[in-house]
Coordinates of N, CA and C in Angstrom, one line a residue:
V1 N 61.8 53.8 -35.8 CA 61.1 53.4 -34.6 C 60.9 51.9 -34.5
V2 N 61.2 51.3 -33.4 CA 60.9 49.9 -33.2 C 60.0 49.9 -32.0
V3 N 58.8 49.3 -32.2 CA 57.8 49.2 -31.2 C 57.8 47.8 -30.7
V4 N 58.1 47.6 -29.4 CA 58.1 46.3 -28.7 C 56.8 46.2 -28.1
M5 N 56.0 45.2 -28.6 CA 54.6 45.1 -28.2 C 54.2 43.8 -27.7
G6 N 53.0 43.8 -26.9 CA 52.5 42.5 -26.4 C 51.7 42.8 -25.1
V7 N 51.2 41.7 -24.6 CA 50.4 41.8 -23.4 C 51.2 42.2 -22.2
A8 N 50.6 42.6 -21.1 CA 51.3 42.8 -19.8 C 52.0 41.6 -19.4
G9 N 53.3 41.7 -19.0 CA 54.1 40.6 -18.6 C 54.9 39.9 -19.7
C10 N 54.8 40.4 -20.9 CA 55.5 39.7 -22.0 C 57.0 40.1 -22.0
G11 N 57.3 41.2 -21.3 CA 58.7 41.7 -21.3 C 59.0 42.9 -22.1
K12 N 58.0 43.7 -22.5 CA 58.2 44.9 -23.3 C 59.3 45.8 -22.8
T13 N 59.2 46.1 -21.5 CA 60.2 47.1 -21.0 C 61.6 46.5 -20.9
S14 N 61.7 45.3 -20.4 CA 63.1 44.7 -20.3 C 63.7 44.5 -21.7
V15 N 62.9 43.9 -22.7 CA 63.5 43.7 -24.0 C 63.7 45.1 -24.7
G16 N 62.8 46.0 -24.6 CA 62.9 47.3 -25.2 C 64.2 48.1 -24.7
Q17 N 64.4 48.1 -23.4 CA 65.6 48.7 -22.8 C 66.8 48.1 -23.3
R18 N 66.9 46.8 -23.3 CA 68.1 46.1 -23.8 C 68.3 46.4 -25.3
L19 N 67.2 46.3 -26.1 CA 67.4 46.5 -27.5 C 67.9 48.0 -27.8
A20 N 67.3 48.9 -27.1 CA 67.8 50.3 -27.2 C 69.3 50.5 -26.9
R21 N 69.7 49.8 -25.9 CA 71.2 49.9 -25.5 C 72.0 49.3 -26.6
R22 N 71.5 48.2 -27.2 CA 72.4 47.4 -28.2 C 72.3 47.9 -29.6
M23 N 71.4 48.8 -29.9 CA 71.3 49.3 -31.3 C 72.5 50.2 -31.6
A24 N 72.9 50.1 -32.9 CA 74.0 50.9 -33.3 C 73.8 52.4 -33.0
G25 N 74.8 53.0 -32.3 CA 74.7 54.4 -32.0 C 73.9 54.7 -30.8
G26 N 73.3 53.7 -30.2 CA 72.4 53.9 -29.0 C 71.1 54.5 -29.5
S27 N 70.1 54.1 -28.8 CA 68.7 54.6 -29.1 C 68.0 55.1 -27.9
Q28 N 67.0 55.9 -28.1 CA 66.2 56.4 -27.0 C 65.2 55.3 -26.7
F29 N 65.0 55.0 -25.4 CA 63.9 54.1 -25.0 C 62.8 54.9 -24.4
I30 N 61.6 54.6 -24.8 CA 60.4 55.2 -24.3 C 59.4 54.1 -23.9
D31 N 59.0 54.2 -22.6 CA 57.9 53.3 -22.1 C 56.6 54.0 -22.2
A32 N 55.7 53.5 -23.1 CA 54.4 54.1 -23.3 C 53.6 54.2 -22.0
D33 N 53.9 53.3 -21.0 CA 53.2 53.4 -19.7 C 53.4 54.7 -19.0
D34 N 54.6 55.3 -19.3 CA 54.9 56.5 -18.6 C 54.2 57.7 -19.2
H35 N 53.4 57.5 -20.3 CA 52.7 58.6 -20.9 C 51.2 58.4 -20.8
H36 N 50.7 57.5 -20.0 CA 49.3 57.4 -19.8 C 48.8 58.6 -18.9
P37 N 47.7 59.1 -19.2 CA 47.1 60.1 -18.4 C 46.7 59.5 -17.0
P38 N 46.7 60.3 -16.0 CA 46.4 59.8 -14.6 C 45.0 59.1 -14.6
S39 N 44.1 59.4 -15.4 CA 42.8 58.7 -15.4 C 43.0 57.3 -15.9
N40 N 43.8 57.0 -16.9 CA 44.0 55.7 -17.3 C 44.7 54.8 -16.3
I41 N 45.7 55.4 -15.6 CA 46.5 54.7 -14.6 C 45.5 54.4 -13.4
A42 N 44.7 55.3 -13.0 CA 43.7 55.1 -11.9 C 42.8 54.0 -12.3
K43 N 42.3 54.0 -13.5 CA 41.4 52.9 -14.0 C 42.0 51.6 -13.9
M44 N 43.2 51.5 -14.4 CA 43.9 50.2 -14.4 C 44.3 49.7 -13.0
R45 N 44.8 50.7 -12.2 CA 45.1 50.4 -10.8 C 43.9 49.8 -10.1
G46 N 42.7 50.3 -10.5 CA 41.5 49.9 -9.9 C 40.9 48.6 -10.4
G47 N 41.7 48.0 -11.4 CA 41.3 46.7 -11.9 C 40.4 46.7 -13.1
Q48 N 40.2 47.9 -13.7 CA 39.3 48.1 -14.9 C 40.2 48.2 -16.1
P49 N 39.9 47.3 -17.1 CA 40.6 47.4 -18.4 C 40.3 48.7 -19.1
L50 N 41.2 49.2 -19.9 CA 41.0 50.4 -20.7 C 40.1 50.1 -21.9
S51 N 39.3 51.1 -22.3 CA 38.5 51.0 -23.5 C 39.3 51.6 -24.7
D52 N 38.7 51.4 -25.9 CA 39.3 52.1 -27.0 C 39.3 53.6 -26.8
A53 N 38.2 54.2 -26.2 CA 38.1 55.6 -25.9 C 39.2 56.1 -25.0
D54 N 39.6 55.2 -24.0 CA 40.7 55.5 -23.1 C 42.1 55.5 -23.9
R55 N 42.2 54.6 -24.7 CA 43.5 54.3 -25.4 C 43.8 55.3 -26.5
M56 N 42.8 55.6 -27.3 CA 43.1 56.3 -28.6 C 43.8 57.7 -28.4
P57 N 43.4 58.5 -27.4 CA 44.2 59.8 -27.3 C 45.6 59.6 -26.8
W58 N 45.8 58.6 -26.0 CA 47.2 58.2 -25.6 C 48.0 57.7 -26.7
L59 N 47.5 56.8 -27.6 CA 48.2 56.3 -28.8 C 48.5 57.5 -29.7
Q60 N 47.5 58.4 -29.9 CA 47.8 59.5 -30.8 C 48.9 60.4 -30.3
R61 N 49.0 60.6 -29.0 CA 50.1 61.4 -28.5 C 51.4 60.7 -28.7
L62 N 51.4 59.3 -28.5 CA 52.7 58.5 -28.8 C 53.0 58.7 -30.3
N63 N 52.1 58.6 -31.2 CA 52.3 58.7 -32.6 C 52.9 60.1 -32.9
D64 N 52.3 61.2 -32.3 CA 52.9 62.5 -32.5 C 54.3 62.6 -32.1
N65 N 54.6 62.0 -30.9 CA 56.0 62.0 -30.4 C 56.9 61.2 -31.4
D66 N 56.4 60.1 -31.9 CA 57.3 59.3 -32.8 C 57.5 60.0 -34.1
K67 N 56.5 60.7 -34.6 CA 56.8 61.5 -35.8 C 57.8 62.6 -35.6
N68 N 57.7 63.3 -34.4 CA 58.7 64.3 -34.1 C 60.1 63.7 -33.9
D69 N 60.2 62.5 -33.3 CA 61.5 61.9 -33.0 C 62.1 61.4 -34.3
N70 N 61.3 61.2 -35.4 CA 61.9 60.7 -36.6 C 61.7 61.6 -37.8
D71 N 61.8 62.9 -37.5 CA 61.8 63.8 -38.6 C 63.2 63.8 -39.3
A72 N 63.3 64.5 -40.3 CA 64.6 64.5 -41.1 C 65.8 65.0 -40.3
S73 N 65.6 65.8 -39.3 CA 66.7 66.3 -38.6 C 67.2 65.4 -37.4
N74 N 66.5 64.3 -37.2 CA 66.8 63.5 -36.1 C 67.2 62.1 -36.6
S75 N 68.4 61.7 -36.4 CA 68.9 60.4 -36.9 C 68.9 59.3 -35.8
N76 N 68.5 59.6 -34.6 CA 68.5 58.7 -33.5 C 67.3 57.7 -33.6
A77 N 67.6 56.5 -33.4 CA 66.5 55.5 -33.4 C 65.7 55.6 -32.1
V78 N 64.5 55.2 -32.1 CA 63.7 55.1 -30.9 C 63.1 53.7 -30.7
V79 N 63.2 53.2 -29.5 CA 62.5 52.0 -29.1 C 61.4 52.3 -28.2
L80 N 60.2 51.9 -28.6 CA 59.0 52.3 -27.8 C 58.4 50.9 -27.3
A81 N 58.2 50.8 -26.0 CA 57.5 49.7 -25.4 C 56.0 50.1 -25.3
C82 N 55.1 49.4 -26.0 CA 53.7 49.8 -26.0 C 52.9 48.5 -26.3
S83 N 51.8 48.3 -25.6 CA 51.1 47.0 -25.8 C 50.6 46.8 -27.2
C84 N 50.0 47.9 -27.8 CA 49.5 47.8 -29.2 C 48.7 46.5 -29.4
L85 N 47.7 46.2 -28.6 CA 47.0 44.9 -28.6 C 46.2 44.7 -29.8
R86 N 45.6 45.8 -30.3 CA 44.7 45.6 -31.5 C 45.3 46.2 -32.7
K87 N 44.9 45.8 -33.9 CA 45.5 46.3 -35.1 C 45.2 47.8 -35.3
I88 N 44.0 48.2 -34.8 CA 43.7 49.7 -34.9 C 44.7 50.5 -34.1
Y89 N 45.2 49.9 -33.0 CA 46.2 50.7 -32.2 C 47.5 50.7 -32.9
R90 N 47.9 49.6 -33.6 CA 49.1 49.6 -34.3 C 49.0 50.6 -35.5
D91 N 47.8 50.6 -36.2 CA 47.6 51.5 -37.3 C 47.7 52.9 -36.8
T92 N 47.3 53.2 -35.6 CA 47.4 54.6 -35.1 C 48.8 55.0 -35.0
L93 N 49.7 54.1 -34.5 CA 51.1 54.4 -34.4 C 51.8 54.5 -35.8
R94 N 51.3 53.7 -36.7 CA 51.8 53.8 -38.1 C 51.5 55.1 -38.8
S95 N 50.4 55.7 -38.5 CA 49.9 56.9 -39.2 C 50.9 58.0 -39.3
G96 N 51.2 58.3 -40.6 CA 52.1 59.4 -40.9 C 53.6 59.1 -40.7
I97 N 53.9 57.8 -40.4 CA 55.3 57.5 -40.3 C 55.7 56.6 -41.5
A98 N 56.8 56.9 -42.1 CA 57.2 56.1 -43.3 C 57.4 54.6 -42.9
C99 N 56.9 53.8 -43.8 CA 56.9 52.3 -43.5 C 58.3 51.8 -43.4
D100 N 59.3 52.5 -43.9 CA 60.7 52.0 -43.8 C 61.4 52.3 -42.5
V101 N 60.7 53.1 -41.7 CA 61.3 53.5 -40.4 C 60.5 53.0 -39.2
L102 N 59.5 52.2 -39.4 CA 58.7 51.7 -38.3 C 58.6 50.2 -38.4
R103 N 59.0 49.5 -37.3 CA 58.8 48.1 -37.2 C 58.3 47.7 -35.8
F104 N 57.5 46.6 -35.8 CA 57.0 46.1 -34.5 C 57.6 44.8 -34.2
V105 N 57.9 44.6 -32.9 CA 58.4 43.3 -32.4 C 57.3 42.8 -31.5
F106 N 56.6 41.7 -31.9 CA 55.5 41.2 -31.0 C 56.1 40.1 -30.1
L107 N 56.0 40.4 -28.8 CA 56.5 39.4 -27.8 C 55.4 38.5 -27.5
A108 N 55.4 37.3 -28.1 CA 54.3 36.3 -27.9 C 54.7 35.5 -26.6
V109 N 53.7 35.4 -25.8 CA 53.9 34.8 -24.5 C 52.7 34.0 -24.1
P110 N 52.8 32.8 -23.5 CA 51.6 32.2 -23.0 C 51.0 32.9 -21.8
R111 N 49.7 32.8 -21.7 CA 48.9 33.4 -20.6 C 49.5 33.1 -19.2
D112 N 49.8 31.9 -19.0 CA 50.3 31.5 -17.6 C 51.7 32.2 -17.3
V113 N 52.5 32.3 -18.3 CA 53.8 33.0 -18.2 C 53.6 34.5 -17.9
A114 N 52.7 35.1 -18.7 CA 52.4 36.6 -18.4 C 51.8 36.8 -17.0
L115 N 50.9 35.9 -16.6 CA 50.3 36.0 -15.3 C 51.3 35.9 -14.2
L116 N 52.2 34.9 -14.3 CA 53.3 34.7 -13.3 C 54.2 36.0 -13.3
R117 N 54.6 36.5 -14.4 CA 55.4 37.7 -14.4 C 54.8 38.9 -13.8
V118 N 53.5 39.1 -14.1 CA 52.8 40.3 -13.6 C 52.6 40.1 -12.1
T119 N 52.3 38.9 -11.7 CA 52.1 38.7 -10.2 C 53.4 38.9 -9.5
S120 N 54.5 38.6 -10.1 CA 55.9 38.7 -9.4 C 56.5 40.1 -9.4
R121 N 56.0 41.0 -10.2 CA 56.6 42.3 -10.3 C 56.0 43.2 -9.2
A122 N 56.9 44.2 -8.8 CA 56.5 45.1 -7.8 C 56.5 46.5 -8.4
G123 N 55.7 47.4 -7.9 CA 55.7 48.8 -8.2 C 55.1 49.2 -9.6
H124 N 54.3 48.3 -10.2 CA 53.6 48.7 -11.4 C 52.1 48.8 -11.2
F125 N 51.5 49.7 -11.9 CA 50.1 49.9 -11.7 C 49.2 48.9 -12.2
M126 N 49.7 48.0 -13.1 CA 48.8 47.0 -13.8 C 48.7 45.8 -12.9
P127 N 47.5 45.5 -12.4 CA 47.3 44.3 -11.5 C 47.2 43.1 -12.3
A128 N 47.5 41.9 -11.7 CA 47.5 40.7 -12.4 C 46.1 40.3 -12.9
A129 N 45.1 40.9 -12.2 CA 43.7 40.6 -12.6 C 43.4 41.1 -14.1
L130 N 44.2 42.0 -14.6 CA 43.9 42.5 -15.9 C 44.6 41.7 -17.0
V131 N 45.5 40.8 -16.7 CA 46.1 40.0 -17.7 C 45.1 39.3 -18.6
H132 N 44.1 38.7 -18.0 CA 43.1 38.0 -18.9 C 42.4 39.0 -19.8
S133 N 42.1 40.2 -19.4 CA 41.5 41.2 -20.4 C 42.5 41.6 -21.5
Q134 N 43.8 41.6 -21.2 CA 44.8 41.9 -22.2 C 44.7 40.8 -23.3
F135 N 44.7 39.5 -22.9 CA 44.6 38.5 -23.9 C 43.2 38.5 -24.6
A136 N 42.2 38.9 -24.0 CA 40.9 39.0 -24.6 C 40.9 40.1 -25.7
T137 N 41.6 41.2 -25.4 CA 41.7 42.3 -26.4 C 42.7 42.1 -27.5
L138 N 43.7 41.3 -27.2 CA 44.8 41.0 -28.2 C 44.3 40.5 -29.5
E139 N 44.7 41.2 -30.6 CA 44.6 40.8 -32.0 C 46.0 40.4 -32.4
V140 N 46.3 39.1 -32.4 CA 47.6 38.7 -32.8 C 47.9 39.2 -34.2
P141 N 49.1 39.9 -34.4 CA 49.4 40.3 -35.8 C 49.4 39.2 -36.8
A142 N 48.8 39.4 -37.9 CA 48.5 38.3 -38.9 C 49.8 37.8 -39.5
G143 N 50.8 38.6 -39.6 CA 52.1 38.2 -40.3 C 51.9 38.1 -41.8
N144 N 50.9 38.7 -42.3 CA 50.7 38.8 -43.8 C 51.1 40.1 -44.3
D145 N 50.8 40.4 -45.6 CA 51.2 41.7 -46.2 C 50.6 42.9 -45.4
E146 N 49.5 42.7 -44.8 CA 48.8 43.8 -44.1 C 49.6 44.3 -42.9
E147 N 50.3 43.4 -42.3 CA 51.1 43.7 -41.2 C 52.5 43.1 -41.3
A148 N 53.1 43.4 -42.5 CA 54.4 42.8 -42.8 C 55.5 43.5 -42.0
D149 N 55.2 44.6 -41.3 CA 56.2 45.3 -40.5 C 56.3 44.7 -39.0
V150 N 55.6 43.5 -38.8 CA 55.6 42.9 -37.5 C 56.4 41.6 -37.5
V151 N 57.3 41.4 -36.6 CA 57.9 40.1 -36.4 C 57.6 39.6 -35.0
A152 N 57.2 38.3 -35.0 CA 56.9 37.7 -33.7 C 58.0 36.9 -33.1
V153 N 58.2 37.0 -31.8 CA 59.3 36.3 -31.2 C 58.7 35.6 -29.9
D154 N 59.2 34.5 -29.5 CA 58.8 33.7 -28.4 C 59.3 34.4 -27.1
A155 N 58.5 35.2 -26.4 CA 59.0 35.9 -25.2 C 59.0 35.1 -24.0
S156 N 58.7 33.8 -24.1 CA 58.9 32.9 -22.9 C 60.4 32.5 -22.8
L157 N 61.2 32.8 -23.9 CA 62.6 32.5 -23.9 C 63.3 33.5 -22.9
P158 N 64.5 33.1 -22.4 CA 65.3 34.1 -21.6 C 65.6 35.3 -22.5
I159 N 65.7 36.4 -21.8 CA 66.0 37.7 -22.5 C 67.3 37.6 -23.3
D160 N 68.3 36.9 -22.8 CA 69.6 36.7 -23.6 C 69.4 36.0 -24.9
A161 N 68.3 35.2 -25.0 CA 68.0 34.6 -26.3 C 67.3 35.5 -27.3
L162 N 66.7 36.6 -26.7 CA 65.9 37.5 -27.6 C 66.7 38.6 -28.1
C163 N 67.6 39.2 -27.3 CA 68.5 40.3 -27.8 C 69.7 40.4 -26.9

């Protein structure tokens, strides 16, 4: 499992889809946004940031799916686009998955770039007004032994430079 993570507007879906297409043998792409319950979508669409209580059941369902997708009978890789803003969220996805089959790619992007991208996109439930709350919630992966499974990349670069 490769989790492409970061704030709204960092490019999780675009990078994740391209990465899934380019991985050897092809990979399944999953956008975590497609798995939010209607109550979470309504809350975000209304301009309210999600709380930990909103996110944890959603993250647990994603973790359950990842464990099922990576059991011994399934050799296909999965690329998951998921914000994973806090370490506890990343730890929830790590739970029960062997450390050698799970990696995170943190798409680091400046606030102004994320805001411009979210403002420019159409058809998504996440309003630009929530970009600031995403940065307020973000716990940048430390890059130490505690989160050695995370690699950070500069997501302000063109997608062709990333993958």
